[in-house]
mmCIF file of C-alpha atoms and ligand atoms in Angstrom:
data_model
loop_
_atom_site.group_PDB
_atom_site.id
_atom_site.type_symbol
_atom_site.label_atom_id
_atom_site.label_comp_id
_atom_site.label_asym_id
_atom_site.label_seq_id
_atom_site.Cartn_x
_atom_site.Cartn_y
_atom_site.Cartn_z
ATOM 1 C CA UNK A 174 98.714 99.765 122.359
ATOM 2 C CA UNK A 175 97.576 100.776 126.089
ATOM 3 C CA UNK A 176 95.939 103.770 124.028
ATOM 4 C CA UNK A 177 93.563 101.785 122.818
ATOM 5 C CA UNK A 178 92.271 100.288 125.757
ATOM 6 C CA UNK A 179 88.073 100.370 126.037
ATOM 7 C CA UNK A 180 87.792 101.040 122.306
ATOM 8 C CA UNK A 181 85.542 100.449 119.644
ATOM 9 C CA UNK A 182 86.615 99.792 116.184
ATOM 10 C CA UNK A 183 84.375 99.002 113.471
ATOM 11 C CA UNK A 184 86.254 97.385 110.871
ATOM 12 C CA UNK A 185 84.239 97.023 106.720
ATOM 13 C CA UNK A 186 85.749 94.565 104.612
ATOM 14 C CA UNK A 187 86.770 92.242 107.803
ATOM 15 C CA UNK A 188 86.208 88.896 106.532
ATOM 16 C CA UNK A 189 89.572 88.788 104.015
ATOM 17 C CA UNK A 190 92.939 89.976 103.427
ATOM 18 C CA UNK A 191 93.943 92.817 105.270
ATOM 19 C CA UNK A 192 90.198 93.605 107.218
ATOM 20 C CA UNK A 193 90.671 90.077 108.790
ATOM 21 C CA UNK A 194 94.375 90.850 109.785
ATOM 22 C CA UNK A 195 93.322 94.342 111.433
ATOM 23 C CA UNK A 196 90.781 92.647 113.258
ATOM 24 C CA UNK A 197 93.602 90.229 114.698
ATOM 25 C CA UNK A 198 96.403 92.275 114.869
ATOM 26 C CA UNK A 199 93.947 94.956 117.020
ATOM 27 C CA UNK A 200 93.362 91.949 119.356
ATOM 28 C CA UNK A 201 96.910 90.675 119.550
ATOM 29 C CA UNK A 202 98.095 94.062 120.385
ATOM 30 C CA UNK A 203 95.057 95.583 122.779
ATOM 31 C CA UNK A 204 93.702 93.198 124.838
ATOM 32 C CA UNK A 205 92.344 95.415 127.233
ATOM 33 C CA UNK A 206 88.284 95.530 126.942
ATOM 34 C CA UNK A 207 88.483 96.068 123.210
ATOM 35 C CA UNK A 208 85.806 96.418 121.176
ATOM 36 C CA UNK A 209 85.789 95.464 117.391
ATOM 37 C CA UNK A 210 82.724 95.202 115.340
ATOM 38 C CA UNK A 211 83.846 93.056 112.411
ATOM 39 C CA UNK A 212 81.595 93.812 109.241
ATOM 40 C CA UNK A 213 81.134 92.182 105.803
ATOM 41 C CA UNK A 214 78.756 90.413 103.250
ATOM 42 C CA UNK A 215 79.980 86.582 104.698
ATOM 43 C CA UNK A 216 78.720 86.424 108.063
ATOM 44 C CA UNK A 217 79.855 83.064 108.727
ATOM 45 C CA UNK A 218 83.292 84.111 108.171
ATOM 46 C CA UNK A 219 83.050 86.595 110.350
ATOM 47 C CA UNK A 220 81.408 84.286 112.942
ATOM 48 C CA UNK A 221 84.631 82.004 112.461
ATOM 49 C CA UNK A 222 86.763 84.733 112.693
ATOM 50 C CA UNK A 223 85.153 86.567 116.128
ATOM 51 C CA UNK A 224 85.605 82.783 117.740
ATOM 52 C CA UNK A 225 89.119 82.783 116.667
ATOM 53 C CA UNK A 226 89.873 86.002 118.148
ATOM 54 C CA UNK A 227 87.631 85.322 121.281
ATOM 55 C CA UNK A 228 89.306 82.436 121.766
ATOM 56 C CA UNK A 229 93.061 84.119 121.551
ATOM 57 C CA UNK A 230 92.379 87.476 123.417
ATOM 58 C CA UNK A 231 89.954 86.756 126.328
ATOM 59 C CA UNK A 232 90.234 90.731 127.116
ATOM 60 C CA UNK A 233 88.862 91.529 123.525
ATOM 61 C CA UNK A 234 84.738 91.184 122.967
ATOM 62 C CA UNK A 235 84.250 90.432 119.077
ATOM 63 C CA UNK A 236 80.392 91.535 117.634
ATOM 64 C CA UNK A 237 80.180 90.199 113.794
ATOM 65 C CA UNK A 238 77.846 91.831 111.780
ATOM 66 C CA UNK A 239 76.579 91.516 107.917
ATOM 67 C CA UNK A 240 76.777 94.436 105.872
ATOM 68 C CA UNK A 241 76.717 95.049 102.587
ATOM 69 C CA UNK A 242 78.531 98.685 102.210
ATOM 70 C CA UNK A 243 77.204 99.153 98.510
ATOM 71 C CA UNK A 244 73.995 99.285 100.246
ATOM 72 C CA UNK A 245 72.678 102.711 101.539
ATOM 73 C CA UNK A 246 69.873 101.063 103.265
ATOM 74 C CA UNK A 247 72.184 98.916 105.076
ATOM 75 C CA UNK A 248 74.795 101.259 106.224
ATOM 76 C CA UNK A 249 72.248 103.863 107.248
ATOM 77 C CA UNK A 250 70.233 101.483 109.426
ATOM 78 C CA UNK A 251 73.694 100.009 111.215
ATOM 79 C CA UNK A 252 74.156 102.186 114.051
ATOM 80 C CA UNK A 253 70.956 101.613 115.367
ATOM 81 C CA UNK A 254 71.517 97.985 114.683
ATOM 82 C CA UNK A 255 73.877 97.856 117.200
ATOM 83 C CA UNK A 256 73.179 96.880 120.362
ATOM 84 C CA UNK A 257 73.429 100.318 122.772
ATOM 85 C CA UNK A 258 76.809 98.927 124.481
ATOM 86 C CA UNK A 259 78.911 98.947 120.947
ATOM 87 C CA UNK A 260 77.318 102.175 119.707
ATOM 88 C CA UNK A 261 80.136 104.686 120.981
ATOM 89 C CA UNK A 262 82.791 103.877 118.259
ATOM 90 C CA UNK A 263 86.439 105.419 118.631
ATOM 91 C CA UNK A 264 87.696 104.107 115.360
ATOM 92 C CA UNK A 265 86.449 103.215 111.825
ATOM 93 C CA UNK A 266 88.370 101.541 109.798
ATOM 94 C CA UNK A 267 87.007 101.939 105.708
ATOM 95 C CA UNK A 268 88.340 98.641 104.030
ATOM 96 C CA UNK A 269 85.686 97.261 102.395
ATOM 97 C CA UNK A 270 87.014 97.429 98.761
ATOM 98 C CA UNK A 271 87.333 95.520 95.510
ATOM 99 C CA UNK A 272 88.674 95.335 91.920
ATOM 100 C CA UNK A 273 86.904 93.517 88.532
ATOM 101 C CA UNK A 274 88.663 93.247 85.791
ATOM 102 C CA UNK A 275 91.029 94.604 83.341
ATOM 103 C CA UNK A 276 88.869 95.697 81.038
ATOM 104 C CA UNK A 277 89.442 99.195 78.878
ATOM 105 C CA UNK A 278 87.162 101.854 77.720
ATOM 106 C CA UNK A 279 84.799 100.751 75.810
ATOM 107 C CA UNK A 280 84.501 97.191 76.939
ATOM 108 C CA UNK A 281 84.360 98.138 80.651
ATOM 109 C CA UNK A 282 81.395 96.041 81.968
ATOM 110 C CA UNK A 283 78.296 98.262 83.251
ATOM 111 C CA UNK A 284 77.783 95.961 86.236
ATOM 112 C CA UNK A 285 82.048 95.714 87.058
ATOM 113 C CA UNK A 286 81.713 99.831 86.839
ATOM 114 C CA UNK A 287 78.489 100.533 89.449
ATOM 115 C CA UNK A 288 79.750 97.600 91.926
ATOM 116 C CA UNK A 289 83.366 99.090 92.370
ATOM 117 C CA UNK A 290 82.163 102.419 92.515
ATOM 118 C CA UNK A 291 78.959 101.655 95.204
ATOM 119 C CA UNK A 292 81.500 99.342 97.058
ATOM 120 C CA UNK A 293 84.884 101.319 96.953
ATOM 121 C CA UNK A 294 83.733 105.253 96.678
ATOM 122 C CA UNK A 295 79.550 105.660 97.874
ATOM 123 C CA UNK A 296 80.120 102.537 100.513
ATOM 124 C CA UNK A 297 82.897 104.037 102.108
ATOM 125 C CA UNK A 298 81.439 108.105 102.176
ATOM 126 C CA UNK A 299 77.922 106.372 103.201
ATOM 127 C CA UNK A 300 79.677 104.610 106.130
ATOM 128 C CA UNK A 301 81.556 107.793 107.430
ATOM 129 C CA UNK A 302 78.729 109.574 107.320
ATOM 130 C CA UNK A 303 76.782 106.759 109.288
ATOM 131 C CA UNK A 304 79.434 106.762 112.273
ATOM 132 C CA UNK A 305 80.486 110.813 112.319
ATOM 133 C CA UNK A 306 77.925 112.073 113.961
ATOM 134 C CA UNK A 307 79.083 109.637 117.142
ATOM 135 C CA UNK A 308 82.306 111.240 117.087
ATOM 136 C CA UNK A 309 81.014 114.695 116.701
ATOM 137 C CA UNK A 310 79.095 114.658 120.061
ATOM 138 C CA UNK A 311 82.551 114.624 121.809
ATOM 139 C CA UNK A 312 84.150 117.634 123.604
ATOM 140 C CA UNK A 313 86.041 119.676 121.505
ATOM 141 C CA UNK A 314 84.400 119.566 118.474
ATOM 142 C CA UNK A 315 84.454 116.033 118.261
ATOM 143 C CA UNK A 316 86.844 113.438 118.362
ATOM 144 C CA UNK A 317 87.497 109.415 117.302
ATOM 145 C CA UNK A 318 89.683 108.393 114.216
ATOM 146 C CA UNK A 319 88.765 107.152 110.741
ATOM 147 C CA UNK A 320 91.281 105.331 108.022
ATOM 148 C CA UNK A 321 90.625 104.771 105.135
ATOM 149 C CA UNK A 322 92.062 101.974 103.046
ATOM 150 C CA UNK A 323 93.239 103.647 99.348
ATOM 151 C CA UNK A 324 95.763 102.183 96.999
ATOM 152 C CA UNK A 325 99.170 103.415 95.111
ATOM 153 C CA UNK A 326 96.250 102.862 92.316
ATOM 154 C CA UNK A 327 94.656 105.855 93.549
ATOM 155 C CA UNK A 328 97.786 108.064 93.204
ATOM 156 C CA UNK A 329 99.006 106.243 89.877
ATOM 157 C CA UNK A 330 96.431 105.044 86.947
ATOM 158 C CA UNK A 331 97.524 102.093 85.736
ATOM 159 C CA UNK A 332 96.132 100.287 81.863
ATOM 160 C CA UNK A 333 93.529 97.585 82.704
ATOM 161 C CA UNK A 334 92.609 99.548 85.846
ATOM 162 C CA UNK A 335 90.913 103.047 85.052
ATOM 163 C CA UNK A 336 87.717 102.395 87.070
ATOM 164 C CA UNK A 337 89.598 101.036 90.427
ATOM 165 C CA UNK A 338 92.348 103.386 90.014
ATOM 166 C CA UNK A 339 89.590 106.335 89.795
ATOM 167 C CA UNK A 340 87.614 104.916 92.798
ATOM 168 C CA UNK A 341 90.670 104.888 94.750
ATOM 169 C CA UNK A 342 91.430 108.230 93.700
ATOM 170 C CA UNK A 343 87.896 109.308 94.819
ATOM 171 C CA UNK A 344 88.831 107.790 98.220
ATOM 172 C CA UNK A 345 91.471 110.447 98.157
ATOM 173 C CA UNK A 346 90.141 113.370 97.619
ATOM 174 C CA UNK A 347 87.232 112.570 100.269
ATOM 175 C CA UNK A 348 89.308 111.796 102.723
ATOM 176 C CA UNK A 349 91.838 114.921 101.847
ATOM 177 C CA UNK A 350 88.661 117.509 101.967
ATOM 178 C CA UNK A 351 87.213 115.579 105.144
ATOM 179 C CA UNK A 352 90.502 116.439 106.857
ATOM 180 C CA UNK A 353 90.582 120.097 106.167
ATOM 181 C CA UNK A 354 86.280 120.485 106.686
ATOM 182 C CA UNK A 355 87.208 118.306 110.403
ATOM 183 C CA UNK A 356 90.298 120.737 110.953
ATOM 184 C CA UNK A 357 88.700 122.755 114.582
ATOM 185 C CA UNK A 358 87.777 119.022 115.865
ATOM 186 C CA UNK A 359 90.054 116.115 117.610
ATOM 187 C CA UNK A 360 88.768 113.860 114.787
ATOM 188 C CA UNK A 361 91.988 112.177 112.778
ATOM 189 C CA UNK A 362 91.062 111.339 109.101
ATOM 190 C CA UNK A 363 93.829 109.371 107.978
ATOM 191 C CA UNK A 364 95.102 107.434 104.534
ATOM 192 C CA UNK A 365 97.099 104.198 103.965
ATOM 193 C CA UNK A 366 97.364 103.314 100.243
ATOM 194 C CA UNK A 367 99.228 99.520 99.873
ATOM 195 C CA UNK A 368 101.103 98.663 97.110
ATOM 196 C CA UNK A 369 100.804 95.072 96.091
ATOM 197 C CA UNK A 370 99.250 92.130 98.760
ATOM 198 C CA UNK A 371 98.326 88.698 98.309
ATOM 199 C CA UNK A 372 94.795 88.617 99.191
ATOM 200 C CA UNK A 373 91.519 87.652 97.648
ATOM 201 C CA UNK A 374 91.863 90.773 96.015
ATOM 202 C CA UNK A 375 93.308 88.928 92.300
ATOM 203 C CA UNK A 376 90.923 86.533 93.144
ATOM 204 C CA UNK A 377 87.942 88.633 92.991
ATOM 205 C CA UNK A 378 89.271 91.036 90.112
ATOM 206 C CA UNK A 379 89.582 87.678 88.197
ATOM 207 C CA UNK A 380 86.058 86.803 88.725
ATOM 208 C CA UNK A 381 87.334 83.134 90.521
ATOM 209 C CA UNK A 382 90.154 82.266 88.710
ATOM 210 C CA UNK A 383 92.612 81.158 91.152
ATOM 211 C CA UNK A 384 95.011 80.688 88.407
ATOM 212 C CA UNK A 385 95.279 84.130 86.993
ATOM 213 C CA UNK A 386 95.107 85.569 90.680
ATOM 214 C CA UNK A 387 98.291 83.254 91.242
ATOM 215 C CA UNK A 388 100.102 84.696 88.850
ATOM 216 C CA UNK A 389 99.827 87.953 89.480
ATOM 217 C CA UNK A 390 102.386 86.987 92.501
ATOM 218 C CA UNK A 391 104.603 85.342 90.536
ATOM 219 C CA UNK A 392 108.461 85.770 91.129
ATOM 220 C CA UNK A 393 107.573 88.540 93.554
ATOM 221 C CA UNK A 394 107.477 88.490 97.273
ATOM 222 C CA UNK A 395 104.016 90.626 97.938
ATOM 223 C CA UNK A 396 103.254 92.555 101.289
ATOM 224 C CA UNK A 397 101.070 90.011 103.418
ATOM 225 C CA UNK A 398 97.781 91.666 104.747
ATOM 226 C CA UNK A 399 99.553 91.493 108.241
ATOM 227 C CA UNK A 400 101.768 94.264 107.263
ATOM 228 C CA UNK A 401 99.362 96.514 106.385
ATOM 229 C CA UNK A 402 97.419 95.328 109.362
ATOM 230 C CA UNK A 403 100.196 96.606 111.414
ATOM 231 C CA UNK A 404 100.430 99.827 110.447
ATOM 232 C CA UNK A 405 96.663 100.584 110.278
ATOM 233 C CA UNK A 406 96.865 99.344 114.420
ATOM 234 C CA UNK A 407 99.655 102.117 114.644
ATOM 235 C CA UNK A 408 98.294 104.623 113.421
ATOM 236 C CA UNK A 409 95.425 104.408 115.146
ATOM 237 C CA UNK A 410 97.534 104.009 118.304
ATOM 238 C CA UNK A 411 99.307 107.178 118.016
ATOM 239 C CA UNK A 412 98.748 109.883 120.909
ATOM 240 C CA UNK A 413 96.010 111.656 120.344
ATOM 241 C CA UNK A 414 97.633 115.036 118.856
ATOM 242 C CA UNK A 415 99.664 112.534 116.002
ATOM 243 C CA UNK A 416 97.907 112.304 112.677
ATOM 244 C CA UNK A 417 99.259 109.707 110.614
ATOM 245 C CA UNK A 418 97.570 111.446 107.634
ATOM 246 C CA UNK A 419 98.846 109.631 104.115
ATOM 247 C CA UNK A 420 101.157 106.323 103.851
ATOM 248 C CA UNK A 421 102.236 104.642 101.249
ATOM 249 C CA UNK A 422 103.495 101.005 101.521
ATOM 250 C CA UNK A 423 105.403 99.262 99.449
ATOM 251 C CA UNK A 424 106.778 95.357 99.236
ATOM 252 C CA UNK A 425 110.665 95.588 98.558
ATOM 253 C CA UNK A 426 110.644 94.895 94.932
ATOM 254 C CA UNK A 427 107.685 97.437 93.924
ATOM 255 C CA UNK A 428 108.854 100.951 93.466
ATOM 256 C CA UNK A 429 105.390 102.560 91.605
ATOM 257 C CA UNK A 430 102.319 100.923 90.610
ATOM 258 C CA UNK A 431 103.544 99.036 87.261
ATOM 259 C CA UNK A 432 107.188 98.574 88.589
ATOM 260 C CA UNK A 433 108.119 95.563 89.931
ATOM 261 C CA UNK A 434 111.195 93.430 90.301
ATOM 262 C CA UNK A 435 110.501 90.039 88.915
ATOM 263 C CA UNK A 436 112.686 87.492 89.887
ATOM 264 C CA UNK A 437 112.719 85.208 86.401
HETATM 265 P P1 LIG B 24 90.082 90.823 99.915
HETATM 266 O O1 LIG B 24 89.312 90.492 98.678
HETATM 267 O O2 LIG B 24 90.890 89.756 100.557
HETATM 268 O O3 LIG B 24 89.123 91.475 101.006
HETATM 269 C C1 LIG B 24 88.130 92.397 100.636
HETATM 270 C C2 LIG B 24 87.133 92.539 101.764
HETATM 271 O O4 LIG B 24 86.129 93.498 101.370
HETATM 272 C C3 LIG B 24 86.416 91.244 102.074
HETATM 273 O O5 LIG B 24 86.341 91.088 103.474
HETATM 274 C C4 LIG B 24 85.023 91.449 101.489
HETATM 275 O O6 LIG B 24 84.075 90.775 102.301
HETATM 276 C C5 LIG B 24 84.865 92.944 101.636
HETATM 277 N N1 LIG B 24 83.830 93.484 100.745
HETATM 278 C C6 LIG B 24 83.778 93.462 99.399
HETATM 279 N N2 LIG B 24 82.631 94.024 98.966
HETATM 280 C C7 LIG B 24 81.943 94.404 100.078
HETATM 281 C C8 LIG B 24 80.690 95.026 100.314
HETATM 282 N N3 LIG B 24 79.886 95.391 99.291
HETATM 283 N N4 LIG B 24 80.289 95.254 101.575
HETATM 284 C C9 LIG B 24 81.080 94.893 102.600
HETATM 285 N N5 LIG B 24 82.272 94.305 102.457
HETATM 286 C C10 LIG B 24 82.698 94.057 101.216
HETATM 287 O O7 LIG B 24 91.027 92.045 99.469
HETATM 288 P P2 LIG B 24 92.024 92.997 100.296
HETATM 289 O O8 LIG B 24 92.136 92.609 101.691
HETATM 290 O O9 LIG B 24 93.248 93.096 99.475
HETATM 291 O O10 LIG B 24 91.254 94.384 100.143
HETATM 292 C C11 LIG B 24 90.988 95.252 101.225
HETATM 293 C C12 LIG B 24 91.178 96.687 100.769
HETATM 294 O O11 LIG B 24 92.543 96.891 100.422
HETATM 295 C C13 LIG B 24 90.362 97.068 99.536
HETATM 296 O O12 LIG B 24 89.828 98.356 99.720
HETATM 297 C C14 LIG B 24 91.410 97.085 98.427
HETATM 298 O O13 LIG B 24 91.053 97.944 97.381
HETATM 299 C C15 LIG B 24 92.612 97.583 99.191
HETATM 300 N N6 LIG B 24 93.912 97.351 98.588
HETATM 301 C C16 LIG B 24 94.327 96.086 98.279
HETATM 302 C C17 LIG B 24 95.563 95.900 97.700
HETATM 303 C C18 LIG B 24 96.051 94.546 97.292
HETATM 304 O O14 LIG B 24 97.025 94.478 96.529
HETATM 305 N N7 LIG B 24 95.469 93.470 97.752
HETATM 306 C C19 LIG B 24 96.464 97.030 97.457
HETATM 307 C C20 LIG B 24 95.924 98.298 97.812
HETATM 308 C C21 LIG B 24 94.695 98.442 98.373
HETATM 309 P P3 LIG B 24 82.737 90.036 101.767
HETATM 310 O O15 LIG B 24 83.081 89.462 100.424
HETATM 311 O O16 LIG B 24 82.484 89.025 102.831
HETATM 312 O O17 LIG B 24 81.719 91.125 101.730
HETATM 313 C C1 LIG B 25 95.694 97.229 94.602
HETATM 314 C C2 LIG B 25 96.969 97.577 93.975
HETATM 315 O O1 LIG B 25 98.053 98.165 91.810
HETATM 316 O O2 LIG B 25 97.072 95.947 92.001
HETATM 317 O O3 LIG B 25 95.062 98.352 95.093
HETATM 318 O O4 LIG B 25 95.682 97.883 91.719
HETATM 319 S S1 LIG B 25 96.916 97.384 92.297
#
């Protein structure tokens, strides 16, 4: 969108799935001196992906930077590791997110429990409170948007997935009380919770197994990470009074977060 013209964006989580499609889809759509700041753990993913883009969008600069969001230490030392000219961010998009396991109480793994909670609930508070003060130095209070990836797992508890499903409910309740504490500012908190994607998302929850992941997506037709892509670039396109606040996306054959239409 023309909106978005001489923006920043700092995407987490922009090295996969739907991170790497907002990063494109931001590019493909505002080519006009766009900013995005591309952040993950794999750096020279995101070092393949900023040449992709670069090479597509010639009105779009691309900065990749490593970042582990579970880290406090990292996220509160990355906005003076930027250099000066990508420090005044517009928009943050909080993607940065995973699932391990389907493990239930009592055989939840320790580890699986601290690094979806660090990555999924402190990463993502730690990193809005890293870029808010930038906003808050606007007129008016403050202005600049942030959305925030959550899940239908966050609004729905599922068997197999009580520590994701709680994270993402976390994510919701920040990001609901965030809106209301931001109310006399221009600052847009927003929400888009996917149903099911194909991503590396099985992959990961599966610790590797590229099996298991696959059939998750059997005899379904999942949303692709582009379609979520596209909506996070619209909402964050929207004139300025329009808060896209909470959206829920589903594929065609998924109606809640355990019912799906399986083609046999
Ligand atoms: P992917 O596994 O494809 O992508 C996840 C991204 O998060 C990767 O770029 C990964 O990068 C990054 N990431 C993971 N841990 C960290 C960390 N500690 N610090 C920084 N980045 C990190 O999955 P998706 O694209 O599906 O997931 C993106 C978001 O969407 C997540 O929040 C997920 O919960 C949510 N979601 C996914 C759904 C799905 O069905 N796929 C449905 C609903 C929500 P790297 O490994 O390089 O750090
Ligand atoms: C991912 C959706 O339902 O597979 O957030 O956990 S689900």
């Amino acid at each position: 969108s023309a909106r978005l013209a001489g923006k920043t964006i700092v995407i987490t989580g922009a090295s996969s799935g739907i991170g790497k499609a907002t990063a494109i889809e931001f590019a493909r759509t505002s080519p006009d001196n766009l900013k995005l700041v591309l952040t993950a753990r794999r750096i020279d993913t995101l070092k393949e992906i900023a040449a992709e883009i670069e090479a597509f969008a010639k009105g779009v600069k691309v900065l990749p930077v490593k970042l582990d969001v579970s880290r406090p230490e990292e996220v509160s030392g990355f906005v003076e590791g930027l250099p000066q000219e990508w420090r005044s961010v517009d928009v943050l998009v909080n993607n940065a997110g995973l699932v391990k396991g389907m493990a239930q109480a009592p055989d939840i793994k320790p580890e699986d429990i601290d690094i979806m909670f660090s990555t999924n609930v402190t990463g993502l508070i730690n990193m809005t409170q890293a870029i808010l003060p930038i906003f808050k130095k606007r007129p008016d209070g403050g202005a600049g948007d942030i959305i925030n990836i959550g899940s239908i797992a966050g609004r729905e508890p599922y068997q197999g997935g009580s520590i994701y499903c709680a994270t993402k409910a976390a994510i919701r309740s920040f990001t609901d009380a965030l809106r209301r504490e931001l109310i006399s500012t221009r600052i847009r908190i927003m929400e888009i919770d996917p149903g099911q994607v194909e991503t590396e998302f099985s992959v990961v929850r599966f610790y590797g197994d590229a099996e298991k992941a696959r059939k998750v997506y059997e005899g379904v037709q999942p949303l692709t990470p582009e379609d979520i892509a596209e909506v996070v670039v619209f909402a964050a396109g929207r004139r300025e009074n329009v808060v896209l606040a909470d959206t829920l996306v589903f594929p065609n054959h998924q109606a809640a977060a355990t019912v799906m239409h399986r083609k046999p």
